Amino acid sequence: MVRWLCYLVGVDFAQIKSGNNILLAFAGLIIFVLSLASFGFYYAIYNTTESLVLGIIVAIFFTLLILNVYRLVFSISEGELTKYDKFWDVTKFVLKRGFILIALSLFISKSLEVYIFKDQLKFHVNNYKNGLKRDFNRTLEIGLLKDRQSIDEEYERRIYDDKLFDKFSEINVKKYALERDRKLIEIQKKVDLENSVIQQKINASNFFITKIKLLFTHIPESWLLTLMIISIFLSPFYV
């Protein structure tokens, strides 16, 4: 299996002089990295689109892309790394050729962090949702106040016109009041319906991208995991 995996990632097994322990560590790292990539992309796409099929397809695509990045870097670096003795020289070589891998591992790490810190994120996500509701309700209340003022002004104007043209009567006043109350009830129902719709949308939304943003601002320790994931993705080059 180790031999097959080496060929899969573009390493010439016949040229390997390391012992079995290092070979097993190398194979284990590759399998672990690809597993992290598959889960990270699946979790991100599924939580963004709520599509199981799309999540699986994207996860497979980017996992194969990462595998081919390894193949590319290993193939172009065959024999070249033997020229470097110092850790920093190897690091510069890896960073220069593995920048795509670093970018992908950064996205994967953020997806994994949302999963790992999901319990801590609940509080911040709820605060974010409540803020959205408050802002939406404030907007609705402003619109509702304008509509109420317009309806009240129309009511007062009709009474004024009746007095002006000598058509005033208590019957008309009651009729105008009923129409005013009916319109007020209708706009209140409309506001309640809009509130209900936005509430359902907020509750149904996963806010995956928002969770990533909240990681930056409220869970700074997640950056340690980010560095760890990036290091894991680069570690096969060092091995």
Short mmCIF file of C-alpha atoms in Angstrom, two decimals:
data_model
loop_
_atom_site.label_atom_id
_atom_site.label_comp_id
_atom_site.label_asym_id
_atom_site.label_seq_id
_atom_site.Cartn_x
_atom_site.Cartn_y
_atom_site.Cartn_z
CA MET A 1 0.00 0.00 0.00
CA VAL A 2 2.85 2.38 0.85
CA ARG A 3 4.45 1.73 -2.51
CA TRP A 4 1.16 2.40 -4.30
CA LEU A 5 0.60 5.61 -2.30
CA CYS A 6 4.09 6.86 -3.14
CA TYR A 7 3.46 6.40 -6.83
CA LEU A 8 0.04 8.03 -6.42
CA VAL A 9 1.58 11.25 -5.08
CA GLY A 10 4.36 11.25 -7.68
CA VAL A 11 7.24 9.91 -5.59
CA ASP A 12 9.56 7.37 -7.21
CA PHE A 13 9.51 4.50 -4.73
CA ALA A 14 12.67 2.98 -6.22
CA GLN A 15 14.63 6.10 -5.24
CA ILE A 16 13.49 6.08 -1.59
CA LYS A 17 16.21 5.17 0.92
CA SER A 18 14.28 5.88 4.12
CA GLY A 19 13.24 3.17 6.58
CA ASN A 20 9.78 1.70 6.95
CA ASN A 21 8.89 3.95 9.89
CA ILE A 22 9.43 7.11 7.86
CA LEU A 23 7.56 5.61 4.91
CA LEU A 24 4.61 4.75 7.15
CA ALA A 25 4.67 8.26 8.64
CA PHE A 26 4.69 9.72 5.14
CA ALA A 27 1.79 7.51 4.00
CA GLY A 28 -0.16 8.26 7.17
CA LEU A 29 0.31 12.01 6.69
CA ILE A 30 -0.91 11.88 3.09
CA ILE A 31 -4.00 9.89 4.07
CA PHE A 32 -4.67 12.20 7.02
CA VAL A 33 -4.28 15.35 4.90
CA LEU A 34 -6.64 14.05 2.20
CA SER A 35 -9.17 13.05 4.86
CA LEU A 36 -9.04 16.54 6.38
CA ALA A 37 -9.46 18.07 2.92
CA SER A 38 -12.46 15.88 2.10
CA PHE A 39 -14.24 16.61 5.36
CA GLY A 40 -13.34 20.32 5.36
CA PHE A 41 -14.69 20.99 1.88
CA TYR A 42 -17.74 18.78 2.38
CA TYR A 43 -18.62 20.51 5.66
CA ALA A 44 -18.17 23.98 4.15
CA ILE A 45 -20.22 23.35 1.00
CA TYR A 46 -22.95 21.39 2.76
CA ASN A 47 -23.43 24.10 5.39
CA THR A 48 -23.43 26.82 2.74
CA THR A 49 -25.75 25.17 0.21
CA GLU A 50 -27.41 22.41 2.31
CA SER A 51 -26.86 20.09 -0.66
CA LEU A 52 -25.44 16.68 0.23
CA VAL A 53 -24.65 15.81 -3.40
CA LEU A 54 -22.92 19.13 -4.12
CA GLY A 55 -20.94 18.82 -0.90
CA ILE A 56 -19.66 15.37 -1.89
CA ILE A 57 -18.83 16.43 -5.46
CA VAL A 58 -16.90 19.54 -4.38
CA ALA A 59 -15.11 17.59 -1.64
CA ILE A 60 -13.96 14.94 -4.14
CA PHE A 61 -12.91 17.58 -6.68
CA PHE A 62 -10.76 19.60 -4.26
CA THR A 63 -9.32 16.49 -2.61
CA LEU A 64 -8.13 15.32 -6.02
CA LEU A 65 -6.84 18.84 -6.70
CA ILE A 66 -4.76 18.74 -3.52
CA LEU A 67 -3.48 15.29 -4.46
CA ASN A 68 -2.38 16.66 -7.84
CA VAL A 69 -0.69 19.63 -6.14
CA TYR A 70 1.36 17.12 -4.17
CA ARG A 71 2.14 15.23 -7.36
CA LEU A 72 3.22 18.43 -9.09
CA VAL A 73 5.45 19.63 -6.27
CA PHE A 74 7.03 16.20 -5.73
CA SER A 75 7.66 15.75 -9.44
CA ILE A 76 9.34 19.14 -9.93
CA SER A 77 11.34 18.87 -6.71
CA GLU A 78 12.68 15.35 -7.22
CA GLY A 79 16.37 15.50 -6.46
CA GLU A 80 16.29 19.26 -5.86
CA LEU A 81 15.59 19.07 -2.12
CA THR A 82 18.77 17.07 -1.58
CA LYS A 83 20.69 20.30 -2.22
CA TYR A 84 19.33 21.88 0.97
CA ASP A 85 20.69 21.04 4.40
CA LYS A 86 19.07 23.74 6.52
CA PHE A 87 15.46 23.76 7.67
CA TRP A 88 14.91 27.37 6.54
CA ASP A 89 16.19 26.60 3.03
CA VAL A 90 13.75 23.71 2.76
CA THR A 91 10.98 25.96 4.13
CA LYS A 92 11.59 28.61 1.47
CA PHE A 93 11.56 25.92 -1.20
CA VAL A 94 8.26 24.49 0.10
CA LEU A 95 6.58 27.89 0.50
CA LYS A 96 7.59 28.92 -3.01
CA ARG A 97 6.06 25.83 -4.61
CA GLY A 98 3.24 25.09 -2.20
CA PHE A 99 1.41 28.43 -2.09
CA ILE A 100 -1.72 26.88 -3.68
CA LEU A 101 -1.70 24.21 -1.01
CA ILE A 102 -1.33 26.85 1.69
CA ALA A 103 -4.35 28.76 0.32
CA LEU A 104 -6.48 25.60 0.19
CA SER A 105 -5.36 24.48 3.65
CA LEU A 106 -6.31 27.91 5.02
CA PHE A 107 -9.87 27.50 3.74
CA ILE A 108 -10.01 23.92 5.03
CA SER A 109 -8.74 24.99 8.44
CA LYS A 110 -11.47 27.62 8.75
CA SER A 111 -14.10 25.05 7.85
CA LEU A 112 -12.72 22.64 10.46
CA GLU A 113 -12.55 25.42 13.05
CA VAL A 114 -16.23 26.22 12.55
CA TYR A 115 -16.93 22.55 13.28
CA ILE A 116 -14.55 22.30 16.26
CA PHE A 117 -15.62 25.59 17.89
CA LYS A 118 -19.33 25.25 17.02
CA ASP A 119 -20.39 25.26 20.70
CA GLN A 120 -18.44 28.46 21.43
CA LEU A 121 -19.79 30.06 18.25
CA LYS A 122 -23.44 29.48 19.21
CA PHE A 123 -23.46 32.42 21.62
CA HIS A 124 -21.90 34.83 19.10
CA VAL A 125 -24.13 33.59 16.25
CA ASN A 126 -27.24 34.10 18.39
CA ASN A 127 -26.10 37.65 19.16
CA TYR A 128 -25.58 38.24 15.45
CA LYS A 129 -29.06 36.89 14.63
CA ASN A 130 -30.64 39.03 17.34
CA GLY A 131 -28.87 42.06 15.90
CA LEU A 132 -30.28 41.30 12.46
CA LYS A 133 -33.78 40.98 13.93
CA ARG A 134 -33.44 44.28 15.80
CA ASP A 135 -32.25 46.11 12.69
CA PHE A 136 -35.05 44.63 10.58
CA ASN A 137 -37.67 45.42 13.23
CA ARG A 138 -36.39 48.97 13.50
CA THR A 139 -36.74 49.39 9.74
CA LEU A 140 -40.26 47.97 9.84
CA GLU A 141 -41.24 50.20 12.75
CA ILE A 142 -40.08 53.30 10.85
CA GLY A 143 -42.14 52.25 7.84
CA LEU A 144 -45.12 51.40 10.04
CA LEU A 145 -44.97 54.79 11.76
CA LYS A 146 -45.00 56.57 8.39
CA ASP A 147 -47.97 54.50 7.21
CA ARG A 148 -49.88 55.20 10.42
CA GLN A 149 -49.23 58.91 10.14
CA SER A 150 -50.41 58.85 6.52
CA ILE A 151 -53.62 57.01 7.48
CA ASP A 152 -54.30 59.36 10.39
CA GLU A 153 -53.68 62.38 8.17
CA GLU A 154 -56.08 61.02 5.58
CA TYR A 155 -58.70 60.49 8.32
CA GLU A 156 -58.31 64.04 9.61
CA ARG A 157 -58.34 65.49 6.07
CA ARG A 158 -61.62 63.77 5.16
CA ILE A 159 -63.27 65.14 8.29
CA TYR A 160 -61.87 68.60 7.54
CA ASP A 161 -63.15 68.42 3.93
CA ASP A 162 -66.61 67.42 5.15
CA LYS A 163 -66.69 70.40 7.49
CA LEU A 164 -65.36 72.66 4.76
CA PHE A 165 -68.04 71.62 2.27
CA ASP A 166 -70.78 71.35 4.87
CA LYS A 167 -71.01 67.54 4.64
CA PHE A 168 -70.02 66.79 8.21
CA SER A 169 -72.00 64.12 10.07
CA GLU A 170 -71.36 61.64 12.88
CA ILE A 171 -72.19 58.79 10.51
CA ASN A 172 -69.38 59.85 8.16
CA VAL A 173 -66.97 60.22 11.08
CA LYS A 174 -67.74 56.66 12.22
CA LYS A 175 -67.35 55.37 8.64
CA TYR A 176 -63.98 57.14 8.28
CA ALA A 177 -62.86 55.77 11.66
CA LEU A 178 -63.76 52.23 10.63
CA GLU A 179 -61.82 52.60 7.38
CA ARG A 180 -58.88 54.02 9.29
CA ASP A 181 -58.92 51.14 11.79
CA ARG A 182 -59.20 48.57 8.98
CA LYS A 183 -56.16 50.03 7.21
CA LEU A 184 -54.19 50.14 10.46
CA ILE A 185 -55.01 46.48 11.10
CA GLU A 186 -53.98 45.56 7.54
CA ILE A 187 -50.58 47.23 7.76
CA GLN A 188 -50.01 45.68 11.19
CA LYS A 189 -50.78 42.24 9.75
CA LYS A 190 -48.36 42.97 6.90
CA VAL A 191 -45.64 43.92 9.40
CA ASP A 192 -46.31 40.79 11.47
CA LEU A 193 -46.10 38.63 8.33
CA GLU A 194 -42.80 40.20 7.27
CA ASN A 195 -41.46 39.69 10.79
CA SER A 196 -42.49 36.05 10.67
CA VAL A 197 -40.86 35.52 7.26
CA ILE A 198 -37.56 37.12 8.26
CA GLN A 199 -37.62 35.15 11.52
CA GLN A 200 -37.99 31.88 9.60
CA LYS A 201 -35.20 32.85 7.19
CA ILE A 202 -32.85 33.77 10.03
CA ASN A 203 -33.62 30.56 11.91
CA ALA A 204 -33.16 28.46 8.75
CA SER A 205 -29.88 30.07 7.69
CA ASN A 206 -26.63 28.41 8.79
CA PHE A 207 -24.57 31.65 8.62
CA PHE A 208 -21.45 29.63 7.74
CA ILE A 209 -19.52 32.59 6.29
CA THR A 210 -20.55 34.70 9.28
CA LYS A 211 -19.21 32.00 11.60
CA ILE A 212 -15.82 32.23 9.90
CA LYS A 213 -15.85 36.01 10.44
CA LEU A 214 -16.82 35.49 14.09
CA LEU A 215 -13.84 33.18 14.51
CA PHE A 216 -11.55 36.10 13.64
CA THR A 217 -13.12 38.50 16.12
CA HIS A 218 -14.22 36.33 19.06
CA ILE A 219 -12.10 33.14 19.08
CA PRO A 220 -8.49 34.22 18.47
CA GLU A 221 -7.18 30.85 19.68
CA SER A 222 -8.55 29.38 16.45
CA TRP A 223 -5.48 30.85 14.71
CA LEU A 224 -3.34 28.27 16.52
CA LEU A 225 -5.40 25.55 14.87
CA THR A 226 -5.04 27.37 11.53
CA LEU A 227 -1.24 27.28 11.79
CA MET A 228 -1.40 23.64 12.86
CA ILE A 229 -3.55 22.63 9.86
CA ILE A 230 -1.29 24.50 7.42
CA SER A 231 1.75 22.81 8.98
CA ILE A 232 0.09 19.40 8.62
CA PHE A 233 -0.57 20.06 4.92
CA LEU A 234 3.05 21.08 4.36
CA SER A 235 4.59 18.32 6.51
CA PRO A 236 4.68 15.63 3.77
CA PHE A 237 7.24 17.77 1.91
CA TYR A 238 9.52 17.76 4.96
CA VAL A 239 9.10 14.03 5.50
#
